[in-house]
Structure formats: C-alpha cells, structure tokens
Amino acid sequence: MEKISGYYHQKYAEAFADLGKSLPLHLANGWLLQKNIPNTEYYDVTSCYPFLCCQHWDKLALDLAELNEQNVSLTIVTDPMAAFRHQDMVELFDMFKLYKQHYIVDLTSNYASSISVHHQREIKRATGKLYVNVIAQPITLLPEWLNLYNQLISRHHIKGITAFSENAFRQQLNVPGLVMLAAYAQQCLAGIALWYQTQHSTYYHLTAYNELGYKTGASYALMAASLDYFCQQNIHWACLGAGAGAYEKQRDGLAEFKAGFATTTKPVYLAGKILNPTLYQRLSEQTHTTHSRYFPAYRDGEYA
C-alpha cells in the first residue's frame, strides 16, 4: 500500500485552516477545502493550493455525490500526474477546460542533457559561488523561511491563498514528504526550496531568495541540486509547475526558468461543478454576475 505524503496528506489540507475546513474524499483518497461564501450561511468547495491530488480519480464522482446542499459549487485544479479518463471528467463537471501546461522532468532519463545551454551556464556560475544542503529537520529553519517568503510577498505583491501565514507554514513544514533544500554562500543563507515528495513523484512547492540569492543565481543551484537529490531517491517524476498568473498566455520569466529544466509537459485542467443550482442562481443574481464567465460566477471580482 502506498504511503500517504505531501499534497495527498491530511496534514497538508489542515494547513489551510486559516481559509476553511478540510474535507476528506474517503473513496478517492484526497482532500478538499470548504470555504464560507461571504455574507451567507453557505459554502463552496475548492482544491487546496496548488491542485487536487487523489489516489483514485475514478471514485471522485462518488465522493462528490456525498457533499451536502450547503455547498453551492466546487472548483478544482487537477494534478498534472493525475490518472483519469478525460471523458469521465467532462461528464462529471459543468466546466472542464485546459488551464496550464506544467513542466515535468523525467528523472529516469538523461535529464541533465536536456537542460538548456543558458541554464547550464547559470548552474555552473551559481555552483561556483554556492553550496546546497538538504535540511534534515525543515522546521528548524522556519524563521529563516518566513523571512525569505515575506520578502517574496513584498517583491511580487502576493495576495490570496499563497500569502501563507506563519501558522500555515509551520504546519506545511511538518507534513510528511516535505523536503527542504537551502543554498548558502560562505555560510550565509541565499535561498530555500520546498518540495513535496510522494512515492513516484516530487512537486516543486515554493522557493524564496534574498538579495544574495538573486545575485548569486540561487534558483539555478537549488533546482539542479534538487533534481539530482530526487534522482538519487529513485523518484520518477519532478513536477515543476507552470508560469505565473491565472492563465498562460506567453511564457513569463518563471515559465522560461522551468522550461529550461523540463523534459516534457503535462496538462492541468480547471474544473467547476454546480452543486446546488438554486443557490448558485440566487447568489449570482444577488452579486449581478449571472452572465459572468468566471466560475463560480458569484465570486467574480472577489480576488481582484
């Protein structure tokens, strides 16, 4: 039986307690997040950040049928490594559309030869200035991680679900399968990368750097060291995620960075399901969003 870890684990879902209540998918073996709809007694349900991981996608419909009528709608992003039949998902959801292409590294391949010439040059430059350690007890670097991540929030004006609280990070660092790598320049911390490892895959969760890290190319040193580490752990797939923003239009800097390491891509889908049509219509009318293309319509503009 596969050991539960990372995004599949209950403790990861519980790290979102600031935002809502974790809901188990008993048959599919995964977790959702139930959130209150502002100014109402009702709820809607979403996947946790960054997407839904579950072991048995063919059982998802049975779990969703058990959600009570207090839940107005469901919105999920699918795991790039998910094993489901596309047609099954189209039939299960009211909306099911391509969201992004995620960058993937096949660690059983000669992945180092696939790294772009630019990235190889940057890795060589960075590793001449930095060394990378795998941190045995990630929680011991919580203060340092918070400092780095708060700098990231300020730099990129991060809001919403990824503006994690200290308590959320404390829980995330204690989730089974969390792997932390830290880059140093002459014993001075330059950056940290967080991954969640499962039996066959590892997911690039979050990274943050300080000014020293940006100057020394810590992102390249950390990614190269991470891929080598997980290869040594006999992990098959490294999932690097996608570019920034709600939808992909053109490659941004983050997408270019990940693409330079990737050996392939896999699609991620955005799915929405109306659980209570009467309430969904009523809330959409109250918020004057009946004709909105956003899902769920009644939350259109809420995160602007």
mmCIF file of C-alpha atoms in Angstrom:
data_model
loop_
_atom_site.group_PDB
_atom_site.id
_atom_site.type_symbol
_atom_site.label_atom_id
_atom_site.label_comp_id
_atom_site.label_asym_id
_atom_site.label_seq_id
_atom_site.Cartn_x
_atom_site.Cartn_y
_atom_site.Cartn_z
ATOM 1 C CA MET A 1 0.000 0.000 0.000
ATOM 2 C CA GLU A 2 1.354 3.405 -0.994
ATOM 3 C CA LYS A 3 2.406 5.629 1.891
ATOM 4 C CA ILE A 4 0.444 8.892 2.007
ATOM 5 C CA SER A 5 2.579 12.041 1.904
ATOM 6 C CA GLY A 6 2.805 15.557 0.529
ATOM 7 C CA TYR A 7 -0.254 17.046 -1.181
ATOM 8 C CA TYR A 8 -2.158 13.803 -0.558
ATOM 9 C CA HIS A 9 -1.805 14.044 3.221
ATOM 10 C CA GLN A 10 -4.409 15.239 5.703
ATOM 11 C CA LYS A 11 -1.846 17.472 7.429
ATOM 12 C CA TYR A 12 -1.294 19.400 4.216
ATOM 13 C CA ALA A 13 -5.017 20.093 3.862
ATOM 14 C CA GLU A 14 -5.198 21.129 7.517
ATOM 15 C CA ALA A 15 -2.514 23.746 6.873
ATOM 16 C CA PHE A 16 -5.269 25.777 5.152
ATOM 17 C CA ALA A 17 -7.312 26.085 8.354
ATOM 18 C CA ASP A 18 -6.982 29.887 8.119
ATOM 19 C CA LEU A 19 -9.116 29.750 4.964
ATOM 20 C CA GLY A 20 -11.587 26.973 5.604
ATOM 21 C CA LYS A 21 -12.307 23.434 6.685
ATOM 22 C CA SER A 22 -10.593 20.406 5.179
ATOM 23 C CA LEU A 23 -12.989 17.856 3.674
ATOM 24 C CA PRO A 24 -11.911 14.252 3.079
ATOM 25 C CA LEU A 25 -12.567 12.387 -0.137
ATOM 26 C CA HIS A 26 -12.950 8.999 1.500
ATOM 27 C CA LEU A 27 -13.072 6.891 -1.650
ATOM 28 C CA ALA A 28 -10.813 8.931 -3.919
ATOM 29 C CA ASN A 29 -8.294 9.396 -1.085
ATOM 30 C CA GLY A 30 -7.698 13.120 -1.259
ATOM 31 C CA TRP A 31 -8.723 16.396 0.377
ATOM 32 C CA LEU A 32 -10.775 19.459 -0.494
ATOM 33 C CA LEU A 33 -11.200 22.828 1.203
ATOM 34 C CA GLN A 34 -14.631 24.112 2.243
ATOM 35 C CA LYS A 35 -14.868 27.918 2.433
ATOM 36 C CA ASN A 36 -17.649 30.183 3.620
ATOM 37 C CA ILE A 37 -19.268 32.351 0.960
ATOM 38 C CA PRO A 38 -19.075 35.918 2.347
ATOM 39 C CA ASN A 39 -22.259 37.319 3.862
ATOM 40 C CA THR A 40 -24.082 33.987 3.606
ATOM 41 C CA GLU A 41 -24.570 30.792 5.590
ATOM 42 C CA TYR A 42 -23.422 28.744 2.611
ATOM 43 C CA TYR A 43 -20.134 27.307 1.411
ATOM 44 C CA ASP A 44 -18.250 26.432 -1.694
ATOM 45 C CA VAL A 45 -15.508 23.876 -2.081
ATOM 46 C CA THR A 46 -12.124 24.067 -3.800
ATOM 47 C CA SER A 47 -8.952 22.084 -4.157
ATOM 48 C CA CYS A 48 -6.104 23.138 -1.908
ATOM 49 C CA TYR A 49 -3.203 25.058 -3.438
ATOM 50 C CA PRO A 50 -1.889 24.269 -5.983
ATOM 51 C CA PHE A 51 -4.165 21.438 -7.177
ATOM 52 C CA LEU A 52 -6.096 18.349 -6.151
ATOM 53 C CA CYS A 53 -4.091 15.189 -5.599
ATOM 54 C CA CYS A 54 -6.042 11.990 -5.016
ATOM 55 C CA GLN A 55 -5.224 8.329 -5.445
ATOM 56 C CA HIS A 56 -8.439 7.109 -7.069
ATOM 57 C CA TRP A 57 -9.833 9.581 -9.577
ATOM 58 C CA ASP A 58 -12.369 7.008 -10.734
ATOM 59 C CA LYS A 59 -14.021 7.273 -7.292
ATOM 60 C CA LEU A 60 -14.229 11.082 -7.268
ATOM 61 C CA ALA A 61 -17.827 11.199 -8.537
ATOM 62 C CA LEU A 62 -18.987 9.023 -5.645
ATOM 63 C CA ASP A 63 -17.345 11.338 -3.108
ATOM 64 C CA LEU A 64 -18.785 14.470 -4.701
ATOM 65 C CA ALA A 65 -22.277 12.985 -4.563
ATOM 66 C CA GLU A 66 -21.954 12.997 -0.769
ATOM 67 C CA LEU A 67 -21.404 16.761 -0.490
ATOM 68 C CA ASN A 68 -24.446 18.323 1.153
ATOM 69 C CA GLU A 69 -26.635 21.096 -0.271
ATOM 70 C CA GLN A 70 -24.986 23.761 1.885
ATOM 71 C CA ASN A 71 -22.119 23.549 -0.614
ATOM 72 C CA VAL A 72 -23.027 25.673 -3.620
ATOM 73 C CA SER A 73 -20.197 24.873 -6.012
ATOM 74 C CA LEU A 74 -16.920 23.026 -6.438
ATOM 75 C CA THR A 75 -13.791 24.285 -8.199
ATOM 76 C CA ILE A 76 -10.633 22.239 -8.607
ATOM 77 C CA VAL A 77 -7.364 22.281 -10.480
ATOM 78 C CA THR A 78 -6.158 18.804 -11.442
ATOM 79 C CA ASP A 79 -2.811 17.253 -10.577
ATOM 80 C CA PRO A 80 -0.549 17.071 -13.673
ATOM 81 C CA MET A 81 0.219 13.461 -12.717
ATOM 82 C CA ALA A 82 -3.460 12.540 -12.287
ATOM 83 C CA ALA A 83 -4.675 9.286 -13.824
ATOM 84 C CA PHE A 84 -8.210 9.923 -15.083
ATOM 85 C CA ARG A 85 -10.199 9.489 -18.278
ATOM 86 C CA HIS A 86 -10.755 12.877 -19.877
ATOM 87 C CA GLN A 87 -14.309 11.998 -20.899
ATOM 88 C CA ASP A 88 -15.190 10.988 -17.331
ATOM 89 C CA MET A 89 -14.196 14.440 -16.102
ATOM 90 C CA VAL A 90 -16.084 16.206 -18.885
ATOM 91 C CA GLU A 91 -19.220 14.311 -17.860
ATOM 92 C CA LEU A 92 -18.707 14.862 -14.124
ATOM 93 C CA PHE A 93 -18.123 18.628 -14.208
ATOM 94 C CA ASP A 94 -20.122 21.521 -15.651
ATOM 95 C CA MET A 95 -16.856 23.168 -16.703
ATOM 96 C CA PHE A 96 -13.700 21.265 -17.606
ATOM 97 C CA LYS A 97 -11.075 23.114 -19.598
ATOM 98 C CA LEU A 98 -7.337 23.256 -20.113
ATOM 99 C CA TYR A 99 -5.758 25.583 -17.577
ATOM 100 C CA LYS A 100 -1.981 25.360 -17.980
ATOM 101 C CA GLN A 101 0.835 23.149 -19.167
ATOM 102 C CA HIS A 102 3.086 22.115 -16.285
ATOM 103 C CA TYR A 103 6.772 21.500 -16.771
ATOM 104 C CA ILE A 104 7.935 17.996 -15.887
ATOM 105 C CA VAL A 105 11.332 16.320 -15.549
ATOM 106 C CA ASP A 106 11.658 12.590 -16.165
ATOM 107 C CA LEU A 107 14.329 11.725 -13.614
ATOM 108 C CA THR A 108 14.807 8.265 -15.114
ATOM 109 C CA SER A 109 16.037 9.884 -18.336
ATOM 110 C CA ASN A 110 19.335 11.605 -19.029
ATOM 111 C CA TYR A 111 17.641 14.793 -17.848
ATOM 112 C CA ALA A 112 20.866 16.748 -17.375
ATOM 113 C CA SER A 113 21.434 16.694 -21.132
ATOM 114 C CA SER A 114 18.005 18.287 -21.650
ATOM 115 C CA ILE A 115 18.837 21.358 -19.569
ATOM 116 C CA SER A 116 19.093 24.399 -21.827
ATOM 117 C CA VAL A 117 22.503 25.839 -22.685
ATOM 118 C CA HIS A 118 21.580 29.047 -20.871
ATOM 119 C CA HIS A 119 20.615 27.152 -17.728
ATOM 120 C CA GLN A 120 23.750 25.012 -17.830
ATOM 121 C CA ARG A 121 25.816 28.183 -17.899
ATOM 122 C CA GLU A 122 23.853 29.681 -14.994
ATOM 123 C CA ILE A 123 24.155 26.466 -12.964
ATOM 124 C CA LYS A 124 27.916 26.470 -13.438
ATOM 125 C CA ARG A 125 28.119 30.103 -12.375
ATOM 126 C CA ALA A 126 25.892 29.591 -9.320
ATOM 127 C CA THR A 127 27.535 26.402 -8.082
ATOM 128 C CA GLY A 128 30.871 28.204 -8.132
ATOM 129 C CA LYS A 129 29.516 30.592 -5.501
ATOM 130 C CA LEU A 130 27.008 28.484 -3.572
ATOM 131 C CA TYR A 131 26.614 25.140 -1.899
ATOM 132 C CA VAL A 132 23.275 23.420 -1.273
ATOM 133 C CA ASN A 133 22.250 21.333 1.733
ATOM 134 C CA VAL A 134 19.257 19.075 2.228
ATOM 135 C CA ILE A 135 17.832 20.134 5.598
ATOM 136 C CA ALA A 136 17.181 17.147 7.861
ATOM 137 C CA GLN A 137 14.668 18.999 10.070
ATOM 138 C CA PRO A 138 12.977 21.706 7.978
ATOM 139 C CA ILE A 139 11.024 23.140 10.909
ATOM 140 C CA THR A 140 14.309 24.382 12.407
ATOM 141 C CA LEU A 141 14.572 26.872 9.530
ATOM 142 C CA LEU A 142 11.025 28.201 9.892
ATOM 143 C CA PRO A 143 12.168 31.732 10.943
ATOM 144 C CA GLU A 144 14.597 31.937 8.027
ATOM 145 C CA TRP A 145 11.962 30.658 5.609
ATOM 146 C CA LEU A 146 9.398 33.170 6.858
ATOM 147 C CA ASN A 147 11.893 35.981 6.367
ATOM 148 C CA LEU A 148 12.606 34.896 2.793
ATOM 149 C CA TYR A 149 8.954 34.372 1.929
ATOM 150 C CA ASN A 150 7.909 37.731 3.362
ATOM 151 C CA GLN A 151 10.489 39.329 1.080
ATOM 152 C CA LEU A 152 8.914 37.447 -1.827
ATOM 153 C CA ILE A 153 5.444 38.686 -0.843
ATOM 154 C CA SER A 154 6.700 42.277 -0.801
ATOM 155 C CA ARG A 155 8.614 41.940 -4.065
ATOM 156 C CA HIS A 156 5.711 40.453 -6.032
ATOM 157 C CA HIS A 157 2.754 41.888 -4.057
ATOM 158 C CA ILE A 158 1.431 38.394 -3.351
ATOM 159 C CA LYS A 159 -2.151 38.180 -2.093
ATOM 160 C CA GLY A 160 -4.749 35.487 -1.638
ATOM 161 C CA ILE A 161 -4.224 31.819 -0.961
ATOM 162 C CA THR A 162 -0.425 31.887 -1.400
ATOM 163 C CA ALA A 163 0.094 34.680 1.144
ATOM 164 C CA PHE A 164 0.564 31.949 3.735
ATOM 165 C CA SER A 165 0.557 32.756 7.442
ATOM 166 C CA GLU A 166 3.248 31.708 9.895
ATOM 167 C CA ASN A 167 0.914 29.075 11.294
ATOM 168 C CA ALA A 168 0.238 27.680 7.821
ATOM 169 C CA PHE A 169 3.940 27.350 7.125
ATOM 170 C CA ARG A 170 4.572 25.762 10.494
ATOM 171 C CA GLN A 171 2.090 23.064 9.548
ATOM 172 C CA GLN A 172 3.382 22.721 5.990
ATOM 173 C CA LEU A 173 6.932 22.119 7.181
ATOM 174 C CA ASN A 174 5.678 19.234 9.323
ATOM 175 C CA VAL A 175 3.791 17.441 6.542
ATOM 176 C CA PRO A 176 5.269 14.003 5.761
ATOM 177 C CA GLY A 177 7.144 14.162 2.478
ATOM 178 C CA LEU A 178 8.287 17.776 2.836
ATOM 179 C CA VAL A 179 11.843 18.181 1.537
ATOM 180 C CA MET A 180 13.755 21.417 2.113
ATOM 181 C CA LEU A 181 16.963 22.401 0.345
ATOM 182 C CA ALA A 182 18.870 25.539 1.291
ATOM 183 C CA ALA A 183 21.555 27.395 -0.665
ATOM 184 C CA TYR A 184 24.419 29.148 1.108
ATOM 185 C CA ALA A 185 27.232 31.461 0.083
ATOM 186 C CA GLN A 186 30.059 31.241 2.619
ATOM 187 C CA GLN A 187 27.615 30.135 5.339
ATOM 188 C CA CYS A 188 25.184 32.962 4.545
ATOM 189 C CA LEU A 189 21.702 31.789 3.554
ATOM 190 C CA ALA A 190 20.796 32.738 -0.017
ATOM 191 C CA GLY A 191 17.583 30.827 -0.702
ATOM 192 C CA ILE A 192 15.344 27.893 0.172
ATOM 193 C CA ALA A 193 13.343 25.471 -1.960
ATOM 194 C CA LEU A 194 10.429 23.401 -0.657
ATOM 195 C CA TRP A 195 9.269 20.189 -2.341
ATOM 196 C CA TYR A 196 6.664 17.560 -1.518
ATOM 197 C CA GLN A 197 7.767 14.018 -2.278
ATOM 198 C CA THR A 198 5.451 11.072 -2.902
ATOM 199 C CA GLN A 199 6.275 7.512 -3.854
ATOM 200 C CA HIS A 200 6.919 8.171 -7.544
ATOM 201 C CA SER A 201 6.764 11.965 -7.949
ATOM 202 C CA THR A 202 8.012 15.118 -6.322
ATOM 203 C CA TYR A 203 6.349 18.532 -6.542
ATOM 204 C CA TYR A 204 8.148 21.880 -6.609
ATOM 205 C CA HIS A 205 6.139 23.658 -3.912
ATOM 206 C CA LEU A 206 7.669 27.054 -3.163
ATOM 207 C CA THR A 207 11.008 28.848 -3.293
ATOM 208 C CA ALA A 208 12.227 32.158 -1.959
ATOM 209 C CA TYR A 209 15.524 34.038 -2.068
ATOM 210 C CA ASN A 210 17.091 37.130 -0.556
ATOM 211 C CA GLU A 211 19.216 39.694 -2.393
ATOM 212 C CA LEU A 212 22.266 37.460 -2.021
ATOM 213 C CA GLY A 213 20.308 34.648 -3.632
ATOM 214 C CA TYR A 214 19.282 36.742 -6.619
ATOM 215 C CA LYS A 215 22.848 37.979 -7.126
ATOM 216 C CA THR A 216 24.392 34.506 -6.959
ATOM 217 C CA GLY A 217 21.791 32.613 -9.006
ATOM 218 C CA ALA A 218 20.489 30.535 -6.105
ATOM 219 C CA SER A 219 17.442 29.446 -8.110
ATOM 220 C CA TYR A 220 19.656 27.547 -10.559
ATOM 221 C CA ALA A 221 21.805 25.950 -7.881
ATOM 222 C CA LEU A 222 18.754 24.860 -5.892
ATOM 223 C CA MET A 223 16.922 23.387 -8.868
ATOM 224 C CA ALA A 224 19.960 21.472 -10.119
ATOM 225 C CA ALA A 225 20.701 20.108 -6.641
ATOM 226 C CA SER A 226 17.035 19.213 -6.098
ATOM 227 C CA LEU A 227 16.758 17.215 -9.303
ATOM 228 C CA ASP A 228 19.956 15.327 -8.529
ATOM 229 C CA TYR A 229 18.759 14.593 -5.000
ATOM 230 C CA PHE A 230 15.392 13.209 -6.105
ATOM 231 C CA CYS A 231 17.035 11.182 -8.850
ATOM 232 C CA GLN A 232 19.184 9.556 -6.157
ATOM 233 C CA GLN A 233 15.971 8.833 -4.221
ATOM 234 C CA ASN A 234 14.672 6.880 -7.244
ATOM 235 C CA ILE A 235 11.835 9.320 -7.857
ATOM 236 C CA HIS A 236 10.493 9.097 -11.406
ATOM 237 C CA TRP A 237 8.899 12.492 -11.992
ATOM 238 C CA ALA A 238 9.718 16.013 -10.817
ATOM 239 C CA CYS A 239 6.756 18.349 -11.316
ATOM 240 C CA LEU A 240 7.963 21.933 -11.612
ATOM 241 C CA GLY A 241 4.612 23.677 -12.052
ATOM 242 C CA ALA A 242 3.820 26.370 -14.618
ATOM 243 C CA GLY A 243 4.352 30.056 -15.165
ATOM 244 C CA ALA A 244 2.832 32.822 -13.068
ATOM 245 C CA GLY A 245 -0.665 34.214 -13.468
ATOM 246 C CA ALA A 246 -4.145 32.760 -13.667
ATOM 247 C CA TYR A 247 -3.823 31.596 -17.268
ATOM 248 C CA GLU A 248 -0.889 31.039 -19.601
ATOM 249 C CA LYS A 249 -0.656 33.451 -22.496
ATOM 250 C CA GLN A 250 3.032 33.909 -23.150
ATOM 251 C CA ARG A 251 5.981 32.469 -21.301
ATOM 252 C CA ASP A 252 6.981 34.688 -18.396
ATOM 253 C CA GLY A 253 10.322 34.548 -16.610
ATOM 254 C CA LEU A 254 9.166 31.791 -14.267
ATOM 255 C CA ALA A 255 7.920 29.665 -17.156
ATOM 256 C CA GLU A 256 11.195 30.164 -19.042
ATOM 257 C CA PHE A 257 13.120 29.102 -15.949
ATOM 258 C CA LYS A 258 11.132 25.887 -15.554
ATOM 259 C CA ALA A 259 11.076 25.108 -19.267
ATOM 260 C CA GLY A 260 14.862 25.185 -19.323
ATOM 261 C CA PHE A 261 14.961 22.185 -16.976
ATOM 262 C CA ALA A 262 11.943 20.249 -18.239
ATOM 263 C CA THR A 263 11.996 17.127 -20.376
ATOM 264 C CA THR A 264 8.251 17.264 -21.135
ATOM 265 C CA THR A 265 4.984 18.963 -20.182
ATOM 266 C CA LYS A 266 1.682 17.671 -18.873
ATOM 267 C CA PRO A 267 -1.705 19.434 -18.926
ATOM 268 C CA VAL A 268 -3.522 20.720 -15.879
ATOM 269 C CA TYR A 269 -7.271 21.349 -16.050
ATOM 270 C CA LEU A 270 -9.639 23.748 -14.325
ATOM 271 C CA ALA A 271 -12.917 22.097 -13.375
ATOM 272 C CA GLY A 272 -16.112 23.528 -11.930
ATOM 273 C CA LYS A 273 -19.335 21.889 -10.778
ATOM 274 C CA ILE A 274 -22.563 23.479 -9.556
ATOM 275 C CA LEU A 275 -23.641 21.504 -6.502
ATOM 276 C CA ASN A 276 -26.792 23.463 -5.648
ATOM 277 C CA PRO A 277 -28.260 25.077 -8.801
ATOM 278 C CA THR A 278 -30.945 27.052 -6.951
ATOM 279 C CA LEU A 279 -28.492 28.691 -4.564
ATOM 280 C CA TYR A 280 -25.942 29.214 -7.336
ATOM 281 C CA GLN A 281 -28.507 31.140 -9.392
ATOM 282 C CA ARG A 282 -29.676 33.156 -6.387
ATOM 283 C CA LEU A 283 -26.141 34.165 -5.361
ATOM 284 C CA SER A 284 -25.255 35.070 -8.938
ATOM 285 C CA GLU A 285 -28.323 37.306 -9.165
ATOM 286 C CA GLN A 286 -27.519 38.960 -5.834
ATOM 287 C CA THR A 287 -23.978 39.747 -6.991
ATOM 288 C CA HIS A 288 -25.092 40.785 -10.503
ATOM 289 C CA THR A 289 -22.809 38.168 -12.046
ATOM 290 C CA THR A 290 -25.379 35.949 -13.761
ATOM 291 C CA HIS A 291 -23.692 36.350 -17.160
ATOM 292 C CA SER A 292 -20.119 36.179 -15.891
ATOM 293 C CA ARG A 293 -17.752 33.666 -17.494
ATOM 294 C CA TYR A 294 -15.930 33.332 -14.179
ATOM 295 C CA PHE A 295 -16.545 30.219 -12.095
ATOM 296 C CA PRO A 296 -18.148 30.379 -9.655
ATOM 297 C CA ALA A 297 -19.865 33.450 -11.068
ATOM 298 C CA TYR A 298 -20.842 34.878 -7.669
ATOM 299 C CA ARG A 299 -17.149 35.235 -6.738
ATOM 300 C CA ASP A 300 -16.260 37.206 -9.875
ATOM 301 C CA GLY A 301 -14.080 40.166 -8.890
ATOM 302 C CA GLU A 302 -13.637 38.988 -5.323
ATOM 303 C CA TYR A 303 -9.905 38.335 -5.740
ATOM 304 C CA ALA A 304 -9.140 41.349 -7.907
#
